Amino acid sequence: MEPLDYNPTLEFVDYPVTLEDKIRKSGFYLSSYLEYDERKKEFVRHVYASRCTVKNGFECMEVFREYESGLKIGKNFYHCSYGGGAGLHIVWRNTNSYYYGKHERTNEFEECNEHINVGMFHPIQITTFEDIVVHDLNLRYCKWNKNVDALNYIKQYKKYPIVEMLMSLELYHLVFNEKCILFMMSNKSFCRWLFKNKDGIKTNQISFPTLKTAFKNGKDVVQYNSDIIQKRVAAKRISDNLGKDLYRIVKNVCRDFEKLEKYANKVGKENYRDYLEACEYLKLNLADTKVLYPKKFKHWHDFYINQMNANKNNRIDRKISKQAQRYKYILLDLEELILMFPTKTQDFIDEGKSLHHCVGRMSYNEKMANGESLIIFIRKKVEPSKPYVTMEFDPKKNYIKQIYGDHDKPPSTEVKNEIYNNWLPMVKQLKNKQIIMGE
């Protein structure tokens, strides 16, 4: 059997017992024990792996040490974070264990990287309160028990002795909450309030922000926490129904999520989502309940959405006009045809309705506004006001993406010849001339 790296005789109990006996008795695969390093004057956590095999019987081996100062060293283990072999692996003597082709067994302790911590081991703590106090009598009032991590608690107690009160009240979830501890140190009334309400706080594991708010407002902490939980549940439903983006809009102005949820169900979730988007775009005051819950919902829904769309279209129309002005040089005079740009969104809609295609419905106005494509209306010279053919042109690549007439039918051979053989070559020449001239 491999000898323990550290196996003292513990004399502060009624009968002598070795560390190996304690590890064997714990019955756990990984065990941790706290020792005091006299040379460095600090506590050290030792993590031991143990196993029992038919061939070798009980085996025990130290694999990890963590010092109070933060130093971490280990040997004979590796940790995989993904795949079928995810988790902690201990490499025992005479074991052929390889990790990506590299043998991991090391006979000496090596410093671990910052990502390795005792949380990856999850060892049972076999340290007792006597183990701690026998080494440092200054910790005799620290009130430690195994519900919290021993080494981290010692560091916390040395920094904030008042943490002993949280341990005594069994409020373990607050022991490492520095904001809570600092508030306790500055407010003795809060400490008395914690003692008075300890049972409800412990049972419900109430968080410090909730505790602080309940204390400052003189509310019953258990009832207040219950109300907070109910609001969070309702808020989660609102977020799922309306979407996270719109939930962020209403969460700061809504005081009753249940009322909001009932109203959304009444008017229709999709309709209410559209309404809130319009209100947000128009910068309306949703804190006003008359805006958040309008009585004549359909009227105000249609009114605000039309107003939003009009505002959007005005912004897009200004960009469309700029693109039309920028590329007006490509509207060349042809033999039988006239080329023209739309200058507003309504022109796209009218063109699509007249020729029964999608130019007015598929955000082509936004494409032209953003400079992705140019939409060009092709007319006959004899009928300049009557829609005839619509073309989508890429001005950056000098490429005709598509060209269609009524009901998405290809244009006539005459139109194709005039556009592809006459107009397009001249546009390329003009574009190259502009590039050469630096325009």
Short mmCIF file of C-alpha atoms in Angstrom, two decimals:
data_model
loop_
_atom_site.label_atom_id
_atom_site.label_comp_id
_atom_site.label_asym_id
_atom_site.label_seq_id
_atom_site.Cartn_x
_atom_site.Cartn_y
_atom_site.Cartn_z
CA MET A 1 0.00 0.00 0.00
CA GLU A 2 1.30 3.44 -0.88
CA PRO A 3 2.18 5.41 2.29
CA LEU A 4 0.37 8.62 3.08
CA ASP A 5 2.22 11.83 2.38
CA TYR A 6 1.07 13.11 5.74
CA ASN A 7 -0.31 10.78 8.44
CA PRO A 8 -0.13 12.35 11.91
CA THR A 9 -1.49 10.92 15.14
CA LEU A 10 -4.32 13.09 16.37
CA GLU A 11 -4.08 13.38 20.15
CA PHE A 12 -6.83 15.85 21.00
CA VAL A 13 -9.53 13.16 21.02
CA ASP A 14 -10.11 10.50 23.68
CA TYR A 15 -8.08 7.88 21.86
CA PRO A 16 -5.25 8.06 19.33
CA VAL A 17 -6.39 7.91 15.72
CA THR A 18 -4.43 8.29 12.49
CA LEU A 19 -5.50 10.30 9.48
CA GLU A 20 -5.65 7.07 7.49
CA ASP A 21 -8.20 5.73 9.98
CA LYS A 22 -10.33 8.84 9.57
CA ILE A 23 -10.21 8.62 5.78
CA ARG A 24 -11.05 4.92 5.85
CA LYS A 25 -13.94 5.58 8.23
CA SER A 26 -15.36 8.37 6.07
CA GLY A 27 -15.94 5.86 3.28
CA PHE A 28 -15.67 8.56 0.62
CA TYR A 29 -13.56 8.49 -2.50
CA LEU A 30 -12.21 12.00 -1.88
CA SER A 31 -11.60 13.46 1.57
CA SER A 32 -10.11 16.76 2.71
CA TYR A 33 -8.26 17.49 5.94
CA LEU A 34 -7.07 20.80 7.37
CA GLU A 35 -3.53 21.10 8.80
CA TYR A 36 -1.64 24.08 10.21
CA ASP A 37 1.72 24.78 8.60
CA GLU A 38 3.97 25.99 11.43
CA ARG A 39 6.65 27.18 9.03
CA LYS A 40 4.35 29.31 6.89
CA LYS A 41 1.96 30.12 9.75
CA GLU A 42 -1.13 29.31 7.74
CA PHE A 43 -3.69 26.55 7.28
CA VAL A 44 -3.36 24.04 4.48
CA ARG A 45 -6.10 21.90 2.96
CA HIS A 46 -5.00 18.36 2.03
CA VAL A 47 -7.19 16.42 -0.39
CA TYR A 48 -6.79 12.63 -0.37
CA ALA A 49 -8.07 10.06 -2.83
CA SER A 50 -8.80 6.59 -1.52
CA ARG A 51 -9.92 3.30 -2.98
CA CYS A 52 -10.16 -0.35 -2.06
CA THR A 53 -9.19 -3.10 -4.53
CA VAL A 54 -9.04 -6.85 -4.25
CA LYS A 55 -5.36 -6.88 -5.17
CA ASN A 56 -4.04 -3.98 -3.09
CA GLY A 57 -6.70 -3.56 -0.43
CA PHE A 58 -7.20 -0.02 0.95
CA GLU A 59 -5.08 2.64 -0.75
CA CYS A 60 -4.84 6.32 0.09
CA MET A 61 -2.92 9.08 -1.69
CA GLU A 62 -2.73 12.85 -1.37
CA VAL A 63 -3.48 14.55 -4.67
CA PHE A 64 -4.05 18.25 -3.90
CA ARG A 65 -3.02 20.95 -1.43
CA GLU A 66 -4.47 24.41 -1.06
CA TYR A 67 -2.84 27.00 1.19
CA GLU A 68 -4.60 29.81 3.02
CA SER A 69 -2.47 32.27 1.06
CA GLY A 70 -3.91 30.95 -2.23
CA LEU A 71 -1.12 28.64 -3.41
CA LYS A 72 -2.45 25.40 -4.97
CA ILE A 73 -0.32 22.35 -5.78
CA GLY A 74 -1.25 18.86 -6.89
CA LYS A 75 -0.12 15.60 -8.40
CA ASN A 76 -1.45 12.37 -9.90
CA PHE A 77 -4.70 13.82 -11.24
CA TYR A 78 -6.13 15.48 -14.30
CA HIS A 79 -9.47 17.10 -14.98
CA CYS A 80 -11.34 16.80 -18.28
CA SER A 81 -14.13 19.32 -18.92
CA TYR A 82 -15.83 17.72 -21.93
CA GLY A 83 -16.47 14.48 -23.78
CA GLY A 84 -17.13 10.99 -22.48
CA GLY A 85 -14.26 11.23 -20.00
CA ALA A 86 -15.39 14.51 -18.42
CA GLY A 87 -14.60 14.93 -14.75
CA LEU A 88 -11.80 14.28 -12.29
CA HIS A 89 -9.41 11.38 -12.85
CA ILE A 90 -6.91 10.06 -10.29
CA VAL A 91 -3.85 8.22 -11.59
CA TRP A 92 -2.85 5.42 -9.23
CA ARG A 93 0.44 3.54 -8.98
CA ASN A 94 0.90 0.86 -11.67
CA THR A 95 -2.03 2.29 -13.62
CA ASN A 96 -1.62 2.90 -17.32
CA SER A 97 -3.54 6.14 -17.54
CA TYR A 98 -3.02 8.41 -20.50
CA TYR A 99 -4.63 11.76 -21.32
CA TYR A 100 -4.32 12.75 -24.97
CA GLY A 101 -1.22 10.59 -25.25
CA LYS A 102 0.49 12.10 -22.22
CA HIS A 103 1.07 10.08 -19.07
CA GLU A 104 -0.26 12.16 -16.20
CA ARG A 105 1.29 10.50 -13.16
CA THR A 106 3.72 12.82 -11.31
CA ASN A 107 5.64 11.88 -8.19
CA GLU A 108 6.16 15.48 -7.03
CA PHE A 109 3.66 18.22 -6.31
CA GLU A 110 3.41 20.81 -9.03
CA GLU A 111 1.72 24.22 -8.90
CA CYS A 112 -1.76 24.11 -10.41
CA ASN A 113 -3.08 26.68 -12.83
CA GLU A 114 -5.62 29.22 -11.69
CA HIS A 115 -8.58 27.21 -13.07
CA ILE A 116 -7.92 24.22 -10.80
CA ASN A 117 -9.71 24.52 -7.45
CA VAL A 118 -11.08 22.27 -4.74
CA GLY A 119 -14.55 22.61 -6.28
CA MET A 120 -13.42 20.23 -9.02
CA PHE A 121 -12.77 17.56 -6.40
CA HIS A 122 -15.88 17.95 -4.20
CA PRO A 123 -14.24 16.16 -1.24
CA ILE A 124 -15.98 15.40 2.05
CA GLN A 125 -14.48 17.41 4.93
CA ILE A 126 -13.14 15.15 7.69
CA THR A 127 -11.77 18.13 9.59
CA THR A 128 -13.41 18.79 12.99
CA PHE A 129 -13.71 22.03 14.93
CA GLU A 130 -11.08 20.69 17.33
CA ASP A 131 -8.67 20.23 14.40
CA ILE A 132 -8.88 23.95 13.76
CA VAL A 133 -8.80 25.27 17.32
CA VAL A 134 -5.91 23.09 18.48
CA HIS A 135 -3.66 24.91 16.02
CA ASP A 136 -4.96 28.45 16.51
CA LEU A 137 -6.72 29.43 19.73
CA ASN A 138 -7.70 32.74 18.17
CA LEU A 139 -10.30 30.75 16.20
CA ARG A 140 -12.02 29.30 19.28
CA TYR A 141 -15.05 31.55 18.71
CA CYS A 142 -15.31 31.01 14.97
CA LYS A 143 -18.30 28.61 15.32
CA TRP A 144 -17.32 26.61 12.24
CA ASN A 145 -19.23 23.52 11.18
CA LYS A 146 -19.23 21.35 8.08
CA ASN A 147 -22.04 23.21 6.33
CA VAL A 148 -19.46 25.62 4.91
CA ASP A 149 -16.00 25.15 3.46
CA ALA A 150 -13.46 25.13 6.32
CA LEU A 151 -10.50 26.88 4.69
CA ASN A 152 -12.56 29.63 3.08
CA TYR A 153 -14.45 30.16 6.33
CA ILE A 154 -11.21 30.61 8.31
CA LYS A 155 -10.05 33.25 5.83
CA GLN A 156 -13.44 34.96 6.03
CA TYR A 157 -13.48 34.86 9.85
CA LYS A 158 -10.00 36.36 10.13
CA LYS A 159 -11.08 39.20 7.85
CA TYR A 160 -14.57 39.70 9.33
CA PRO A 161 -15.00 38.20 12.83
CA ILE A 162 -18.68 39.20 12.77
CA VAL A 163 -19.26 36.32 10.34
CA GLU A 164 -19.39 34.10 13.45
CA MET A 165 -22.90 35.49 14.06
CA LEU A 166 -24.12 34.22 10.68
CA MET A 167 -22.66 30.81 11.45
CA SER A 168 -24.38 30.77 14.87
CA LEU A 169 -27.72 31.69 13.28
CA GLU A 170 -27.17 28.92 10.68
CA LEU A 171 -27.48 31.45 7.85
CA TYR A 172 -24.84 29.61 5.84
CA HIS A 173 -25.85 31.09 2.49
CA LEU A 174 -24.79 34.55 3.73
CA VAL A 175 -21.43 33.59 5.24
CA PHE A 176 -19.43 34.57 2.14
CA ASN A 177 -21.64 37.51 1.12
CA GLU A 178 -19.32 40.47 1.69
CA LYS A 179 -22.04 43.07 1.11
CA CYS A 180 -24.16 41.50 3.85
CA ILE A 181 -21.22 41.40 6.28
CA LEU A 182 -20.28 45.04 5.66
CA PHE A 183 -23.89 46.09 6.18
CA MET A 184 -23.98 44.15 9.45
CA MET A 185 -20.82 45.91 10.61
CA SER A 186 -22.32 49.34 9.93
CA ASN A 187 -25.83 48.64 11.23
CA LYS A 188 -26.39 46.93 14.59
CA SER A 189 -30.17 47.17 14.16
CA PHE A 190 -29.86 44.92 11.12
CA CYS A 191 -27.98 42.34 13.22
CA ARG A 192 -30.79 42.32 15.79
CA TRP A 193 -33.34 42.06 12.99
CA LEU A 194 -31.47 39.05 11.54
CA PHE A 195 -31.54 37.33 14.92
CA LYS A 196 -35.27 37.97 15.25
CA ASN A 197 -36.12 36.62 11.76
CA LYS A 198 -33.44 33.91 11.53
CA ASP A 199 -35.87 30.97 11.22
CA GLY A 200 -37.74 32.37 8.22
CA ILE A 201 -34.52 33.52 6.56
CA LYS A 202 -32.85 30.13 7.03
CA THR A 203 -35.86 28.12 5.83
CA ASN A 204 -36.37 30.17 2.68
CA GLN A 205 -32.68 30.90 1.94
CA ILE A 206 -33.57 34.55 1.42
CA SER A 207 -30.98 36.58 -0.47
CA PHE A 208 -29.28 39.64 1.01
CA PRO A 209 -30.84 42.24 -1.40
CA THR A 210 -34.29 41.00 -0.38
CA LEU A 211 -33.31 41.06 3.30
CA LYS A 212 -31.96 44.60 3.06
CA THR A 213 -35.08 45.91 1.30
CA ALA A 214 -37.43 44.20 3.76
CA PHE A 215 -35.43 45.54 6.72
CA LYS A 216 -35.34 49.12 5.44
CA ASN A 217 -39.06 49.17 4.61
CA GLY A 218 -40.19 47.39 7.77
CA LYS A 219 -41.81 44.52 5.89
CA ASP A 220 -42.39 40.94 6.97
CA VAL A 221 -39.36 39.28 5.39
CA VAL A 222 -41.01 35.91 4.61
CA GLN A 223 -44.11 37.48 3.04
CA TYR A 224 -42.01 39.98 1.14
CA ASN A 225 -39.77 37.22 -0.22
CA SER A 226 -42.87 35.24 -1.26
CA ASP A 227 -44.20 38.30 -3.10
CA ILE A 228 -40.84 38.74 -4.85
CA ILE A 229 -40.86 35.10 -5.97
CA GLN A 230 -44.40 35.41 -7.33
CA LYS A 231 -43.45 38.56 -9.22
CA ARG A 232 -40.42 36.78 -10.69
CA VAL A 233 -42.59 33.87 -11.85
CA ALA A 234 -45.07 36.28 -13.45
CA ALA A 235 -42.18 38.26 -14.96
CA LYS A 236 -40.76 35.05 -16.46
CA ARG A 237 -44.11 34.34 -18.11
CA ILE A 238 -44.25 37.89 -19.46
CA SER A 239 -40.71 37.53 -20.80
CA ASP A 240 -41.59 34.23 -22.50
CA ASN A 241 -44.81 35.62 -24.00
CA LEU A 242 -43.63 39.06 -25.09
CA GLY A 243 -39.96 38.33 -25.67
CA LYS A 244 -36.90 39.46 -23.73
CA ASP A 245 -36.53 42.75 -25.62
CA LEU A 246 -40.02 43.94 -24.81
CA TYR A 247 -39.81 42.60 -21.25
CA ARG A 248 -36.85 44.91 -20.68
CA ILE A 249 -39.10 47.79 -21.75
CA VAL A 250 -41.97 47.06 -19.35
CA LYS A 251 -40.14 45.61 -16.34
CA ASN A 252 -39.13 49.03 -15.02
CA VAL A 253 -42.57 50.60 -15.44
CA CYS A 254 -44.92 47.74 -14.62
CA ARG A 255 -45.95 47.39 -10.98
CA ASP A 256 -48.31 44.45 -11.42
CA PHE A 257 -47.09 41.71 -13.76
CA GLU A 258 -50.24 39.63 -13.23
CA LYS A 259 -52.37 42.53 -14.46
CA LEU A 260 -50.06 42.96 -17.45
CA GLU A 261 -50.31 39.26 -18.26
CA LYS A 262 -54.14 39.30 -18.06
CA TYR A 263 -54.33 42.37 -20.28
CA ALA A 264 -51.98 40.83 -22.86
CA ASN A 265 -54.08 37.66 -22.96
CA LYS A 266 -57.26 39.74 -23.33
CA VAL A 267 -56.11 41.83 -26.31
CA GLY A 268 -53.90 39.12 -27.82
CA LYS A 269 -50.21 38.60 -27.14
CA GLU A 270 -49.10 39.29 -30.71
CA ASN A 271 -51.18 42.47 -30.93
CA TYR A 272 -49.90 43.68 -27.56
CA ARG A 273 -46.32 42.96 -28.58
CA ASP A 274 -46.76 45.08 -31.72
CA TYR A 275 -48.37 47.84 -29.64
CA LEU A 276 -45.48 47.94 -27.17
CA GLU A 277 -42.94 48.06 -30.00
CA ALA A 278 -44.74 51.07 -31.45
CA CYS A 279 -44.89 52.79 -28.04
CA GLU A 280 -41.18 52.20 -27.53
CA TYR A 281 -40.33 53.50 -31.00
CA LEU A 282 -42.44 56.64 -30.48
CA LYS A 283 -40.95 57.10 -26.97
CA LEU A 284 -44.33 57.13 -25.24
CA ASN A 285 -44.50 57.09 -21.44
CA LEU A 286 -45.37 53.48 -20.60
CA ALA A 287 -45.26 54.34 -16.89
CA ASP A 288 -48.64 55.99 -17.53
CA THR A 289 -51.26 53.24 -17.07
CA LYS A 290 -53.43 54.89 -19.73
CA VAL A 291 -50.65 54.16 -22.22
CA LEU A 292 -49.74 50.73 -20.84
CA TYR A 293 -53.38 49.58 -20.65
CA PRO A 294 -55.36 51.67 -23.17
CA LYS A 295 -59.15 51.29 -22.96
CA LYS A 296 -59.74 51.40 -26.71
CA PHE A 297 -56.89 49.05 -27.52
CA LYS A 298 -57.61 48.44 -31.23
CA HIS A 299 -57.91 52.16 -31.95
CA TRP A 300 -54.64 53.08 -30.25
CA HIS A 301 -52.91 49.95 -31.57
CA ASP A 302 -53.66 50.93 -35.18
CA PHE A 303 -52.98 54.63 -34.55
CA TYR A 304 -49.53 54.17 -33.02
CA ILE A 305 -48.44 51.47 -35.47
CA ASN A 306 -49.46 53.65 -38.44
CA GLN A 307 -47.59 56.56 -36.87
CA MET A 308 -44.51 54.38 -36.34
CA ASN A 309 -44.61 53.08 -39.90
CA ALA A 310 -45.03 56.61 -41.24
CA ASN A 311 -42.02 57.79 -39.24
CA LYS A 312 -39.96 54.83 -40.41
CA ASN A 313 -40.98 55.39 -44.01
CA ASN A 314 -40.09 59.08 -43.81
CA ARG A 315 -36.63 58.17 -42.56
CA ILE A 316 -36.25 55.52 -45.26
CA ASP A 317 -37.61 57.85 -47.95
CA ARG A 318 -34.92 60.43 -47.18
CA LYS A 319 -32.26 57.75 -47.65
CA ILE A 320 -33.90 56.53 -50.88
CA SER A 321 -33.80 60.06 -52.28
CA LYS A 322 -30.11 60.34 -51.43
CA GLN A 323 -29.33 57.07 -53.24
CA ALA A 324 -31.37 58.19 -56.26
CA GLN A 325 -29.43 61.46 -56.37
CA ARG A 326 -26.10 59.70 -55.93
CA TYR A 327 -26.62 57.25 -58.82
CA LYS A 328 -28.64 59.45 -61.19
CA TYR A 329 -25.81 59.20 -63.75
CA ILE A 330 -26.83 55.60 -64.62
CA LEU A 331 -30.32 56.70 -65.80
CA LEU A 332 -29.18 56.83 -69.41
CA ASP A 333 -31.36 57.78 -72.34
CA LEU A 334 -32.19 54.71 -74.43
CA GLU A 335 -33.90 54.34 -77.79
CA GLU A 336 -37.28 52.98 -76.69
CA LEU A 337 -37.04 53.01 -72.88
CA ILE A 338 -36.91 55.43 -69.97
CA LEU A 339 -35.21 54.54 -66.66
CA MET A 340 -36.24 56.13 -63.38
CA PHE A 341 -35.68 55.65 -59.65
CA PRO A 342 -38.39 55.44 -57.02
CA THR A 343 -38.01 58.31 -54.54
CA LYS A 344 -40.28 57.14 -51.74
CA THR A 345 -41.70 53.95 -50.24
CA GLN A 346 -45.11 54.50 -51.80
CA ASP A 347 -43.51 54.27 -55.26
CA PHE A 348 -42.39 50.70 -54.44
CA ILE A 349 -45.89 49.80 -53.27
CA ASP A 350 -47.57 51.25 -56.37
CA GLU A 351 -45.10 49.49 -58.68
CA GLY A 352 -45.68 46.14 -56.94
CA LYS A 353 -49.47 46.47 -57.13
CA SER A 354 -49.45 47.48 -60.80
CA LEU A 355 -47.10 44.67 -61.92
CA HIS A 356 -48.29 42.10 -59.36
CA HIS A 357 -44.86 41.31 -57.96
CA CYS A 358 -43.07 41.68 -54.62
CA VAL A 359 -41.08 44.90 -55.01
CA GLY A 360 -43.48 46.68 -52.65
CA ARG A 361 -43.60 43.94 -50.02
CA MET A 362 -40.12 42.47 -49.50
CA SER A 363 -38.19 45.42 -48.00
CA TYR A 364 -36.71 46.48 -51.31
CA ASN A 365 -37.16 50.06 -50.15
CA GLU A 366 -34.84 49.37 -47.20
CA LYS A 367 -32.32 47.66 -49.47
CA MET A 368 -32.16 50.76 -51.65
CA ALA A 369 -32.03 53.06 -48.61
CA ASN A 370 -29.04 51.10 -47.26
CA GLY A 371 -27.27 51.05 -50.63
CA GLU A 372 -27.48 47.25 -51.01
CA SER A 373 -29.43 47.46 -54.29
CA LEU A 374 -30.91 50.00 -56.63
CA ILE A 375 -34.48 49.53 -57.81
CA ILE A 376 -34.97 50.91 -61.31
CA PHE A 377 -38.37 51.36 -62.98
CA ILE A 378 -38.23 50.77 -66.75
CA ARG A 379 -40.91 52.53 -68.81
CA LYS A 380 -41.74 52.80 -72.49
CA LYS A 381 -41.12 56.25 -73.90
CA VAL A 382 -44.58 56.24 -75.40
CA GLU A 383 -46.14 55.44 -71.97
CA PRO A 384 -43.77 56.98 -69.39
CA SER A 385 -46.29 56.90 -66.52
CA LYS A 386 -47.33 53.25 -66.94
CA PRO A 387 -45.31 50.56 -65.01
CA TYR A 388 -43.67 48.18 -67.46
CA VAL A 389 -40.54 46.37 -66.12
CA THR A 390 -38.77 46.49 -62.74
CA MET A 391 -35.04 45.86 -62.32
CA GLU A 392 -32.84 45.28 -59.23
CA PHE A 393 -29.27 46.40 -59.81
CA ASP A 394 -26.14 46.06 -57.66
CA PRO A 395 -24.22 49.34 -58.11
CA LYS A 396 -21.06 48.09 -56.42
CA LYS A 397 -20.62 45.03 -58.64
CA ASN A 398 -22.38 46.45 -61.75
CA TYR A 399 -24.60 43.38 -61.72
CA ILE A 400 -28.28 42.98 -62.60
CA LYS A 401 -29.74 40.81 -59.84
CA GLN A 402 -33.18 40.40 -61.38
CA ILE A 403 -35.45 41.97 -63.96
CA TYR A 404 -39.17 41.15 -64.26
CA GLY A 405 -42.33 42.41 -65.85
CA ASP A 406 -45.99 41.82 -64.99
CA HIS A 407 -46.61 38.75 -62.72
CA ASP A 408 -42.84 38.08 -62.52
CA LYS A 409 -42.62 37.31 -66.22
CA PRO A 410 -39.26 37.85 -67.98
CA PRO A 411 -39.17 41.02 -70.10
CA SER A 412 -39.32 40.91 -73.88
CA THR A 413 -36.26 40.20 -76.01
CA GLU A 414 -36.20 43.84 -77.12
CA VAL A 415 -36.02 45.05 -73.50
CA LYS A 416 -33.29 42.53 -72.64
CA ASN A 417 -31.18 43.55 -75.63
CA GLU A 418 -31.46 47.25 -74.85
CA ILE A 419 -30.67 46.75 -71.15
CA TYR A 420 -27.95 44.11 -71.37
CA ASN A 421 -26.32 45.09 -74.66
CA ASN A 422 -26.64 48.88 -74.58
CA TRP A 423 -27.33 50.19 -71.07
CA LEU A 424 -25.17 47.86 -68.93
CA PRO A 425 -21.89 48.29 -70.92
CA MET A 426 -22.31 52.09 -70.82
CA VAL A 427 -22.89 52.01 -67.05
CA LYS A 428 -19.68 50.01 -66.55
CA GLN A 429 -17.74 52.51 -68.66
CA LEU A 430 -19.14 55.41 -66.64
CA LYS A 431 -18.31 53.63 -63.39
CA ASN A 432 -14.72 52.93 -64.48
CA LYS A 433 -14.36 56.56 -65.61
CA GLN A 434 -15.48 57.75 -62.18
CA ILE A 435 -12.98 55.46 -60.49
CA ILE A 436 -10.13 56.72 -62.68
CA MET A 437 -11.09 60.32 -62.05
CA GLY A 438 -11.35 59.64 -58.33
CA GLU A 439 -14.94 60.68 -58.10
#
